[in-house]
Amino acid sequence: MKKFLALFLSVVMVLALAACGGGTTPAPATNEPAPSTTTPAAPATPATPETPAAPATNTPAAPATSDNPDDIPDSMTSSDGKYEVAFVTDVGQLKDKSFNQGTYDGVKLYAAQNGLSYKYYQPANGDQATDDDRYDAMKAAADGGAKVIVCAGFMQGTALEKAAKEFTGVNFVFIDGWSMGLDNVAGIAFKEQECGYFAGYAVVKDGFEKIGFCGGGGGTNPACCRYGYGFAQGVNDAAKELGKTVDLNYTWQYGASFSASPEMQSLAAGWYTNGTEIIFSAGGSIFQSITAAASANDGYVIGVDSDQSFDSDTVVTSALKGVGAAAAWAIGKSYDGSWGEISGANMANLGAAEGATGLPTATWSLENYTVAEYEKQLADVIAGTIAIDDTVLENDAIKNVNFSNVNLNYV
């Protein structure tokens, strides 16, 4: 955990954590469940990857040395046709510049830096994927030789439980998940309310007074709900300290599929036209719609999950959670003998204390809120001096919160 904390907040160093297993191929965990005794069915055909980078010619003979995920191909061809480390995407695109991409960056970096073959699988039917589609992708990964399968997003739960019970010799990492009581499943959850809070507090302290929140998952995704409520709490606390009242537009409209859309872009453009200065984009690929609207209307954006300042000059800061680092960390536990620490009845719930939530101080463009102020606040959250409510407020439940210094407009 100390290594996780020390490396998280620098983007490059977060990604470098994928190499924590060292330069040689790690030995499998000694407590890995015994292989299934059933004869697997013929491999399912995985969904076709979307425009992958040029594949490598074979399984890497030596570990990759780069800490930059862009230097590692999204697809590679193993010499034996087997892929030891697999990733099953959430809804939306693999290259969403957010949740899927950030998680896969950690997966492929760990694999490449430890000389392991790797592959990603996208459930069929895109944003309309069913539990059967997700299970089929996991089955394809297991039949394709995976020893560890990383699954992103809480919607994977039903399919993952089915696959884990069938493929007992495979370890499953459930990002944004929970404990299933199965020895081969590790649930990894995050305290999104913390990084949402940090972002909301920071932009108000920086001087923004007309703010928006556009969330993904249609108001039922627990992670996005925690992001949104934490953000609103940070906005309110900063406004209270400054002795002012700020305006907050808040919506789940058009974000249910986590995909960019003309409707989302029009909604955001309307907000900017009517005076909104900055919008927190907390929903995967909807980021593309919101930054397009911001660019056209001289507005600003708060990114989510990963540091999105590299993807648009409209991004002032990002609410970070270390999905890539957490994926790599959990994969490592499958090989170093410590898998039992996060599997079965155990699970990881990562936050500021573990270095898994925060803001990217090296790249933010905040002008009136200092790194020193942020670091003091971060320390107070870790110490428990600042308490952030982690209640999952679904749909319009936030309308029932009595904010002292926020004019809330729920759309």
Coordinates of N, CA, C and O in Angstrom, one line a residue, residues 95-263:
K95 N -10.8 3.1 -26.2 CA -10.0 4.3 -26.1 C -10.9 5.5 -25.7 O -11.1 6.4 -26.5
D96 N -11.5 5.4 -24.5 CA -12.4 6.4 -24.1 C -11.7 7.6 -23.4 O -12.4 8.5 -22.9
K97 N -10.4 7.5 -23.3 CA -9.6 8.5 -22.6 C -10.0 8.7 -21.1 O -9.9 9.7 -20.5
S98 N -10.6 7.6 -20.6 CA -11.1 7.7 -19.2 C -11.1 6.3 -18.6 O -10.0 5.7 -18.5
F99 N -12.2 5.7 -18.2 CA -12.2 4.5 -17.4 C -11.7 3.3 -18.1 O -10.8 2.6 -17.5
N100 N -12.2 2.9 -19.2 CA -11.7 1.7 -19.9 C -10.2 1.9 -20.3 O -9.4 1.0 -20.0
Q101 N -9.8 3.0 -20.9 CA -8.5 3.2 -21.3 C -7.5 3.2 -20.2 O -6.4 2.7 -20.2
G102 N -7.9 3.9 -19.1 CA -7.0 4.0 -17.9 C -6.8 2.7 -17.3 O -5.7 2.4 -16.9
T103 N -7.9 1.8 -17.2 CA -7.7 0.5 -16.6 C -6.8 -0.4 -17.5 O -5.9 -1.0 -17.0
Y104 N -7.1 -0.3 -18.8 CA -6.3 -1.2 -19.7 C -4.8 -0.7 -19.8 O -3.9 -1.6 -20.0
D105 N -4.6 0.6 -19.6 CA -3.2 1.0 -19.5 C -2.4 0.3 -18.4 O -1.3 -0.2 -18.6
G106 N -3.0 0.1 -17.3 CA -2.4 -0.7 -16.2 C -2.2 -2.1 -16.5 O -1.2 -2.7 -16.2
V107 N -3.2 -2.7 -17.2 CA -3.2 -4.1 -17.5 C -2.1 -4.4 -18.5 O -1.2 -5.3 -18.3
K108 N -2.1 -3.7 -19.6 CA -1.1 -4.0 -20.6 C 0.3 -3.6 -20.2 O 1.3 -4.3 -20.6
L109 N 0.5 -2.6 -19.4 CA 1.8 -2.3 -18.9 C 2.4 -3.4 -18.0 O 3.5 -3.7 -18.1
Y110 N 1.5 -3.8 -17.0 CA 2.0 -4.9 -16.2 C 2.4 -6.1 -17.0 O 3.5 -6.7 -16.8
A111 N 1.5 -6.5 -17.9 CA 1.8 -7.7 -18.8 C 3.1 -7.5 -19.6 O 4.0 -8.3 -19.6
A112 N 3.2 -6.4 -20.3 CA 4.4 -6.1 -21.1 C 5.6 -6.0 -20.3 O 6.7 -6.5 -20.8
Q113 N 5.6 -5.4 -19.2 CA 6.8 -5.2 -18.4 C 7.2 -6.5 -17.6 O 8.3 -6.5 -17.1
N114 N 6.4 -7.5 -17.6 CA 6.7 -8.7 -17.0 C 6.7 -9.9 -18.0 O 6.7 -11.1 -17.6
G115 N 6.8 -9.6 -19.3 CA 6.9 -10.6 -20.3 C 5.8 -11.5 -20.5 O 5.9 -12.6 -20.9
L116 N 4.5 -11.0 -20.2 CA 3.3 -11.8 -20.3 C 2.5 -11.4 -21.5 O 2.5 -10.2 -21.9
S117 N 1.9 -12.4 -22.2 CA 1.0 -12.1 -23.3 C -0.3 -11.5 -22.8 O -0.7 -11.8 -21.6
Y118 N -0.9 -10.6 -23.6 CA -2.1 -9.9 -23.1 C -3.1 -9.7 -24.2 O -2.7 -9.6 -25.4
K119 N -4.4 -9.5 -23.9 CA -5.4 -9.3 -24.9 C -6.6 -8.6 -24.3 O -6.9 -8.8 -23.1
Y120 N -7.3 -7.7 -25.0 CA -8.5 -7.2 -24.5 C -9.7 -7.7 -25.3 O -9.6 -8.1 -26.5
Y121 N -10.9 -7.8 -24.6 CA -12.1 -8.3 -25.2 C -13.2 -7.3 -24.9 O -13.4 -6.8 -23.8
Q122 N -14.0 -7.0 -26.0 CA -15.1 -6.1 -25.8 C -16.4 -6.9 -26.0 O -16.6 -7.6 -27.0
P123 N -17.3 -6.9 -25.0 CA -18.6 -7.6 -25.1 C -19.3 -7.2 -26.4 O -19.3 -6.0 -26.8
A124 N -20.0 -8.1 -27.0 CA -20.8 -7.8 -28.2 C -21.9 -6.8 -27.9 O -22.3 -6.6 -26.7
N125 N -22.3 -6.1 -28.9 CA -23.5 -5.2 -28.9 C -23.2 -3.9 -28.2 O -24.2 -3.2 -27.8
G126 N -21.9 -3.6 -28.0 CA -21.6 -2.2 -27.6 C -22.3 -1.8 -26.3 O -22.3 -2.5 -25.3
D127 N -23.0 -0.6 -26.4 CA -23.6 0.0 -25.3 C -24.9 -0.8 -24.9 O -25.4 -0.6 -23.8
Q128 N -25.3 -1.7 -25.7 CA -26.5 -2.5 -25.5 C -26.1 -3.9 -25.0 O -26.9 -4.8 -25.0
A129 N -24.9 -4.1 -24.6 CA -24.4 -5.4 -24.2 C -25.2 -6.0 -23.0 O -25.6 -5.2 -22.1
T130 N -25.5 -7.3 -23.1 CA -26.2 -8.0 -22.0 C -25.2 -8.7 -21.1 O -24.0 -8.8 -21.4
D131 N -25.8 -9.3 -20.1 CA -25.0 -10.1 -19.2 C -24.4 -11.3 -20.0 O -23.2 -11.7 -19.8
D132 N -25.2 -11.9 -20.9 CA -24.7 -13.0 -21.7 C -23.5 -12.5 -22.6 O -22.5 -13.3 -22.8
D133 N -23.6 -11.3 -23.1 CA -22.5 -10.8 -24.0 C -21.2 -10.6 -23.1 O -20.1 -10.9 -23.6
R134 N -21.4 -10.1 -21.9 CA -20.2 -10.0 -21.0 C -19.6 -11.3 -20.6 O -18.4 -11.5 -20.6
Y135 N -20.5 -12.3 -20.3 CA -20.0 -13.6 -20.0 C -19.3 -14.2 -21.2 O -18.2 -14.8 -21.0
D136 N -19.8 -14.0 -22.4 CA -19.1 -14.6 -23.6 C -17.7 -14.0 -23.7 O -16.8 -14.8 -24.1
A137 N -17.6 -12.7 -23.5 CA -16.2 -12.1 -23.6 C -15.3 -12.7 -22.5 O -14.1 -13.0 -22.8
M138 N -15.8 -12.9 -21.3 CA -15.0 -13.6 -20.2 C -14.6 -15.0 -20.6 O -13.5 -15.5 -20.4
K139 N -15.6 -15.7 -21.1 CA -15.4 -17.1 -21.5 C -14.3 -17.2 -22.6 O -13.4 -18.0 -22.6
A140 N -14.4 -16.2 -23.6 CA -13.4 -16.2 -24.7 C -12.0 -16.0 -24.1 O -11.0 -16.6 -24.5
A141 N -11.9 -15.1 -23.1 CA -10.6 -14.8 -22.5 C -10.1 -16.1 -21.7 O -8.9 -16.4 -21.9
A142 N -11.0 -16.7 -21.0 CA -10.6 -17.9 -20.2 C -10.2 -19.1 -21.2 O -9.2 -19.7 -21.0
D143 N -11.0 -19.3 -22.2 CA -10.7 -20.3 -23.2 C -9.4 -20.0 -24.0 O -8.8 -20.9 -24.5
G144 N -9.1 -18.7 -24.1 CA -7.9 -18.2 -24.8 C -6.7 -18.3 -24.0 O -5.6 -17.8 -24.4
G145 N -6.7 -18.9 -22.8 CA -5.5 -19.1 -22.0 C -5.3 -18.1 -20.8 O -4.2 -18.1 -20.2
A146 N -6.3 -17.2 -20.5 CA -6.1 -16.2 -19.5 C -5.9 -16.9 -18.1 O -6.7 -17.8 -17.8
K147 N -4.9 -16.4 -17.4 CA -4.8 -16.8 -16.0 C -5.3 -15.7 -15.0 O -5.7 -16.0 -13.9
V148 N -5.4 -14.5 -15.5 CA -6.0 -13.4 -14.8 C -6.8 -12.6 -15.8 O -6.4 -12.3 -16.9
I149 N -8.1 -12.3 -15.4 CA -9.0 -11.5 -16.2 C -9.4 -10.3 -15.4 O -10.0 -10.4 -14.3
V150 N -9.1 -9.1 -15.9 CA -9.5 -7.9 -15.3 C -10.8 -7.4 -16.0 O -10.9 -7.3 -17.2
C151 N -11.9 -7.2 -15.2 CA -13.2 -6.8 -15.7 C -13.5 -5.4 -15.1 O -13.4 -5.2 -13.9
A152 N -13.8 -4.5 -16.0 CA -14.1 -3.1 -15.6 C -15.6 -2.8 -15.5 O -16.3 -3.0 -16.5
G153 N -16.0 -2.2 -14.4 CA -17.3 -1.7 -14.3 C -18.3 -2.6 -13.5 O -18.2 -3.8 -13.6
F154 N -19.1 -1.9 -12.7 CA -20.0 -2.7 -11.8 C -21.0 -3.5 -12.6 O -21.5 -4.5 -12.1
M155 N -21.3 -3.2 -13.9 CA -22.3 -3.9 -14.6 C -21.8 -5.3 -15.0 O -22.5 -6.2 -15.5
Q156 N -20.5 -5.6 -14.8 CA -19.9 -6.9 -15.1 C -20.3 -7.9 -14.0 O -20.1 -9.1 -14.2
G157 N -20.9 -7.5 -12.9 CA -21.1 -8.4 -11.8 C -21.7 -9.7 -12.0 O -21.2 -10.8 -11.6
T158 N -22.9 -9.7 -12.6 CA -23.6 -11.0 -12.8 C -22.8 -12.0 -13.7 O -22.7 -13.1 -13.4
A159 N -22.3 -11.4 -14.8 CA -21.5 -12.3 -15.7 C -20.3 -12.8 -15.1 O -19.9 -13.9 -15.3
L160 N -19.6 -11.9 -14.3 CA -18.4 -12.3 -13.7 C -18.6 -13.4 -12.7 O -17.8 -14.3 -12.6
E161 N -19.6 -13.3 -11.9 CA -19.8 -14.4 -10.9 C -20.1 -15.7 -11.6 O -19.5 -16.7 -11.2
K162 N -20.8 -15.7 -12.7 CA -21.0 -16.9 -13.5 C -19.7 -17.5 -14.0 O -19.4 -18.7 -13.9
A163 N -18.9 -16.6 -14.6 CA -17.7 -17.0 -15.2 C -16.7 -17.5 -14.1 O -16.0 -18.5 -14.3
A164 N -16.6 -16.8 -13.0 CA -15.7 -17.2 -11.9 C -16.0 -18.6 -11.4 O -15.1 -19.4 -11.0
K165 N -17.3 -18.9 -11.3 CA -17.7 -20.2 -10.7 C -17.4 -21.3 -11.8 O -17.2 -22.5 -11.4
E166 N -17.4 -21.0 -13.0 CA -17.1 -22.0 -14.0 C -15.6 -22.2 -14.2 O -15.1 -23.3 -14.3
F167 N -14.9 -21.0 -14.3 CA -13.4 -21.1 -14.5 C -12.7 -20.9 -13.2 O -12.1 -19.8 -13.0
T168 N -12.7 -21.9 -12.4 CA -12.1 -21.7 -11.0 C -10.6 -21.6 -11.0 O -10.0 -21.2 -10.0
G169 N -10.0 -22.0 -12.1 CA -8.5 -21.8 -12.2 C -8.0 -20.5 -12.7 O -6.8 -20.3 -12.9
V170 N -9.0 -19.6 -12.9 CA -8.7 -18.2 -13.4 C -9.0 -17.2 -12.3 O -10.0 -17.3 -11.6
N171 N -8.1 -16.3 -12.1 CA -8.3 -15.2 -11.1 C -9.0 -14.0 -11.8 O -8.5 -13.6 -12.9
F172 N -10.0 -13.5 -11.2 CA -10.8 -12.3 -11.8 C -10.6 -11.1 -10.9 O -10.8 -11.2 -9.7
V173 N -10.2 -10.0 -11.5 CA -10.1 -8.7 -10.9 C -11.3 -7.9 -11.3 O -11.5 -7.6 -12.4
F174 N -12.1 -7.5 -10.3 CA -13.3 -6.8 -10.5 C -13.2 -5.3 -10.2 O -13.3 -4.9 -9.0
I175 N -12.8 -4.5 -11.2 CA -12.6 -3.1 -10.9 C -14.0 -2.4 -10.8 O -14.9 -2.6 -11.6
D176 N -14.2 -1.5 -9.8 CA -15.4 -0.9 -9.4 C -16.4 -2.0 -9.0 O -17.6 -1.9 -9.3
G177 N -15.9 -3.0 -8.3 CA -16.7 -4.2 -7.9 C -16.8 -4.4 -6.4 O -16.7 -3.4 -5.7
W178 N -17.1 -5.6 -6.1 CA -17.4 -5.9 -4.7 C -16.9 -7.3 -4.4 O -16.6 -8.1 -5.3
S179 N -16.9 -7.7 -3.1 CA -16.6 -9.1 -2.7 C -17.7 -10.0 -3.1 O -18.9 -9.7 -2.8
M180 N -17.4 -11.1 -3.7 CA -18.4 -12.1 -4.0 C -18.2 -13.4 -3.1 O -19.0 -14.4 -3.3
G181 N -17.2 -13.4 -2.2 CA -17.0 -14.5 -1.4 C -16.4 -15.7 -2.1 O -16.3 -16.8 -1.6
L182 N -15.8 -15.4 -3.3 CA -15.2 -16.5 -4.1 C -13.7 -16.3 -4.1 O -13.2 -15.2 -4.2
D183 N -13.0 -17.4 -3.9 CA -11.5 -17.3 -3.8 C -10.8 -16.8 -5.0 O -9.7 -16.4 -4.9
N184 N -11.5 -16.9 -6.2 CA -10.8 -16.4 -7.4 C -11.3 -15.1 -7.9 O -11.1 -14.7 -9.0
V185 N -12.0 -14.3 -7.0 CA -12.5 -13.0 -7.4 C -12.0 -12.0 -6.4 O -12.1 -12.1 -5.2
A186 N -11.3 -10.9 -6.9 CA -10.9 -9.8 -6.1 C -11.7 -8.5 -6.4 O -11.6 -8.0 -7.6
G187 N -12.5 -8.1 -5.5 CA -13.2 -6.8 -5.8 C -12.4 -5.6 -5.4 O -11.8 -5.5 -4.3
I188 N -12.3 -4.7 -6.3 CA -11.6 -3.4 -6.1 C -12.6 -2.2 -6.2 O -13.1 -2.0 -7.3
A189 N -12.8 -1.6 -5.1 CA -13.7 -0.4 -5.1 C -12.8 0.9 -4.8 O -11.7 0.8 -4.3
F190 N -13.4 2.0 -5.1 CA -12.7 3.3 -4.9 C -13.6 4.3 -4.2 O -14.9 4.2 -4.3
K191 N -13.0 5.2 -3.5 CA -13.8 6.2 -2.8 C -13.9 7.5 -3.7 O -13.3 8.5 -3.5
E192 N -14.8 7.3 -4.7 CA -14.9 8.4 -5.7 C -15.4 9.7 -5.1 O -15.1 10.8 -5.6
Q193 N -16.1 9.6 -4.0 CA -16.5 10.8 -3.3 C -15.4 11.7 -2.9 O -15.5 12.9 -2.9
E194 N -14.2 11.1 -2.7 CA -13.0 11.9 -2.3 C -12.5 12.7 -3.5 O -12.3 13.9 -3.4
C195 N -12.2 12.1 -4.6 CA -11.7 12.8 -5.7 C -12.7 13.8 -6.3 O -12.3 14.9 -6.8
G196 N -14.0 13.4 -6.2 CA -15.0 14.4 -6.6 C -15.0 15.6 -5.7 O -15.1 16.8 -6.2
Y197 N -14.9 15.4 -4.5 CA -14.8 16.5 -3.5 C -13.6 17.4 -3.8 O -13.7 18.6 -3.8
F198 N -12.4 16.8 -3.9 CA -11.2 17.6 -4.2 C -11.4 18.5 -5.4 O -11.0 19.6 -5.4
A199 N -12.0 17.9 -6.5 CA -12.2 18.7 -7.7 C -13.2 19.8 -7.5 O -13.0 21.0 -7.9
G200 N -14.3 19.6 -6.8 CA -15.3 20.6 -6.6 C -14.8 21.7 -5.7 O -15.0 22.9 -6.0
Y201 N -14.1 21.3 -4.7 CA -13.6 22.3 -3.8 C -12.5 23.2 -4.5 O -12.5 24.4 -4.4
A202 N -11.7 22.6 -5.3 CA -10.6 23.3 -6.0 C -11.1 24.3 -6.9 O -10.6 25.5 -7.0
V203 N -12.1 24.0 -7.8 CA -12.5 24.9 -8.8 C -13.2 26.1 -8.2 O -13.1 27.2 -8.7
V204 N -14.0 25.9 -7.1 CA -14.6 27.0 -6.4 C -13.6 27.9 -5.8 O -13.6 29.2 -5.9
K205 N -12.6 27.3 -5.1 CA -11.5 28.2 -4.5 C -10.7 28.9 -5.6 O -10.2 30.0 -5.4
D206 N -10.7 28.3 -6.8 CA -10.0 29.0 -7.9 C -10.8 30.2 -8.5 O -10.2 31.0 -9.2
G207 N -12.1 30.2 -8.2 CA -12.9 31.4 -8.6 C -14.1 31.1 -9.4 O -14.9 32.0 -9.8
F208 N -14.3 29.8 -9.8 CA -15.5 29.5 -10.6 C -16.8 29.5 -9.7 O -16.8 29.0 -8.6
E209 N -17.8 30.1 -10.2 CA -19.1 30.3 -9.5 C -20.3 29.7 -10.2 O -21.3 29.5 -9.5
K210 N -20.2 29.4 -11.4 CA -21.3 28.8 -12.2 C -20.8 27.5 -12.8 O -20.0 27.5 -13.7
I211 N -21.3 26.4 -12.2 CA -20.6 25.1 -12.3 C -21.6 24.1 -12.8 O -22.8 24.2 -12.5
G212 N -21.2 23.0 -13.5 CA -22.0 22.0 -13.9 C -21.5 20.6 -13.6 O -20.3 20.4 -13.5
F213 N -22.4 19.6 -13.5 CA -22.0 18.2 -13.4 C -22.8 17.4 -14.4 O -24.0 17.4 -14.3
C214 N -22.1 16.7 -15.3 CA -22.8 15.7 -16.2 C -22.3 14.3 -15.9 O -21.1 14.0 -16.0
G215 N -23.2 13.5 -15.4 CA -22.8 12.2 -14.9 C -23.2 11.0 -15.9 O -24.1 11.2 -16.6
G216 N -22.4 10.0 -15.8 CA -22.7 8.8 -16.7 C -23.5 7.7 -15.9 O -23.6 7.8 -14.7
G217 N -24.1 6.8 -16.6 CA -24.8 5.7 -16.0 C -26.2 6.0 -15.7 O -26.9 5.2 -15.1
G218 N -26.7 7.1 -16.1 CA -28.1 7.4 -16.0 C -28.6 7.6 -14.6 O -29.8 7.6 -14.3
G219 N -27.7 7.9 -13.6 CA -28.1 8.1 -12.2 C -28.2 6.9 -11.4 O -28.7 6.9 -10.3
T220 N -27.7 5.7 -11.9 CA -27.7 4.5 -11.1 C -26.4 3.9 -11.0 O -26.3 2.8 -10.3
N221 N -25.3 4.4 -11.6 CA -24.0 3.9 -11.4 C -23.4 4.3 -10.1 O -23.3 5.5 -9.9
P222 N -23.1 3.4 -9.2 CA -22.6 3.8 -7.9 C -21.4 4.7 -7.9 O -21.3 5.7 -7.1
A223 N -20.4 4.4 -8.7 CA -19.2 5.2 -8.8 C -19.5 6.6 -9.2 O -19.1 7.6 -8.6
C224 N -20.3 6.8 -10.3 CA -20.7 8.1 -10.8 C -21.5 8.9 -9.8 O -21.4 10.1 -9.6
C225 N -22.4 8.1 -9.0 CA -23.2 8.8 -8.0 C -22.3 9.3 -6.9 O -22.5 10.4 -6.4
R226 N -21.3 8.5 -6.5 CA -20.3 9.0 -5.5 C -19.5 10.2 -6.0 O -19.3 11.2 -5.3
Y227 N -19.1 10.1 -7.3 CA -18.4 11.3 -7.9 C -19.2 12.5 -7.7 O -18.8 13.6 -7.3
G228 N -20.5 12.4 -8.2 CA -21.4 13.6 -8.2 C -21.6 14.2 -6.9 O -21.5 15.4 -6.7
Y229 N -22.0 13.4 -5.9 CA -22.3 13.9 -4.6 C -21.1 14.4 -3.9 O -21.1 15.5 -3.2
G230 N -19.9 13.7 -4.0 CA -18.7 14.2 -3.5 C -18.3 15.6 -4.1 O -17.9 16.5 -3.4
F231 N -18.5 15.7 -5.4 CA -18.3 17.0 -6.1 C -19.1 18.1 -5.5 O -18.6 19.2 -5.2
A232 N -20.4 17.8 -5.3 CA -21.3 18.8 -4.8 C -20.9 19.2 -3.4 O -21.0 20.4 -3.0
Q233 N -20.5 18.3 -2.6 CA -20.0 18.6 -1.2 C -18.8 19.5 -1.2 O -18.7 20.5 -0.5
G234 N -17.9 19.2 -2.2 CA -16.7 20.1 -2.2 C -17.0 21.5 -2.7 O -16.5 22.5 -2.2
V235 N -17.9 21.6 -3.7 CA -18.4 22.9 -4.2 C -19.0 23.7 -3.0 O -18.7 24.9 -2.8
N236 N -19.8 23.0 -2.2 CA -20.5 23.7 -1.2 C -19.5 24.1 -0.1 O -19.6 25.3 0.4
D237 N -18.6 23.3 0.3 CA -17.7 23.6 1.4 C -16.8 24.8 1.0 O -16.5 25.6 1.9
A238 N -16.3 24.8 -0.2 CA -15.4 25.9 -0.6 C -16.2 27.2 -0.7 O -15.7 28.2 -0.3
A239 N -17.5 27.1 -1.2 CA -18.3 28.3 -1.2 C -18.6 28.9 0.2 O -18.5 30.1 0.4
K240 N -18.8 27.9 1.1 CA -19.1 28.4 2.5 C -17.9 29.0 3.1 O -18.0 30.1 3.7
E241 N -16.7 28.5 2.8 CA -15.5 29.1 3.3 C -15.2 30.5 2.7 O -14.7 31.4 3.4
L242 N -15.6 30.7 1.5 CA -15.4 32.0 0.8 C -16.6 33.0 1.1 O -16.5 34.1 0.6
G243 N -17.6 32.5 1.8 CA -18.8 33.4 2.1 C -19.6 33.7 0.9 O -20.1 34.9 0.8
K244 N -19.7 32.8 -0.1 CA -20.5 33.1 -1.3 C -21.4 31.9 -1.6 O -21.3 30.8 -1.0
T245 N -22.4 32.2 -2.5 CA -23.2 31.1 -3.0 C -23.0 30.9 -4.4 O -22.9 31.9 -5.2
V246 N -22.8 29.6 -4.8 CA -22.5 29.3 -6.2 C -23.7 28.5 -6.9 O -24.5 27.9 -6.1
D247 N -23.7 28.5 -8.2 CA -24.8 27.8 -8.9 C -24.2 26.5 -9.4 O -23.1 26.4 -10.0
L248 N -25.0 25.4 -9.3 CA -24.6 24.1 -9.7 C -25.7 23.4 -10.5 O -26.7 23.1 -10.0
N249 N -25.5 23.3 -11.8 CA -26.4 22.5 -12.7 C -25.9 21.0 -12.5 O -24.7 20.7 -12.5
Y250 N -26.9 20.1 -12.4 CA -26.6 18.7 -12.1 C -27.5 17.8 -12.9 O -28.7 17.9 -12.8
T251 N -26.9 16.9 -13.7 CA -27.8 16.1 -14.6 C -27.2 14.7 -14.8 O -26.0 14.5 -14.8
W252 N -28.1 13.8 -15.1 CA -27.7 12.4 -15.6 C -28.2 12.2 -17.0 O -28.1 11.2 -17.6
Q253 N -28.8 13.3 -17.6 CA -29.3 13.2 -19.0 C -28.3 12.8 -20.0 O -27.2 13.4 -20.0
Y254 N -28.6 11.9 -20.9 CA -27.8 11.6 -22.1 C -26.5 10.9 -21.7 O -25.7 10.7 -22.6
G255 N -26.3 10.5 -20.4 CA -25.0 9.9 -20.1 C -25.2 8.4 -19.8 O -24.2 7.8 -19.3
A256 N -26.4 7.9 -19.9 CA -26.6 6.5 -19.5 C -25.7 5.5 -20.1 O -25.2 4.5 -19.5
S257 N -25.4 5.7 -21.4 CA -24.5 4.7 -22.1 C -23.0 5.1 -22.0 O -22.2 4.3 -22.6
F258 N -22.7 6.2 -21.4 CA -21.3 6.6 -21.3 C -20.7 7.0 -22.6 O -19.5 7.0 -22.8
S259 N -21.5 7.2 -23.6 CA -21.0 7.5 -25.0 C -21.2 8.9 -25.3 O -22.2 9.6 -24.9
A260 N -20.3 9.4 -26.2 CA -20.5 10.7 -26.7 C -21.8 10.8 -27.6 O -22.1 9.8 -28.2
S261 N -22.4 11.9 -27.6 CA -23.7 12.0 -28.4 C -23.9 13.5 -28.7 O -23.5 14.4 -28.0
P262 N -24.7 13.7 -29.8 CA -25.0 15.1 -30.2 C -25.9 15.7 -29.1 O -25.8 16.9 -28.8
E263 N -26.7 14.9 -28.4 CA -27.6 15.4 -27.4 C -26.8 15.9 -26.2 O -27.2 17.0 -25.6

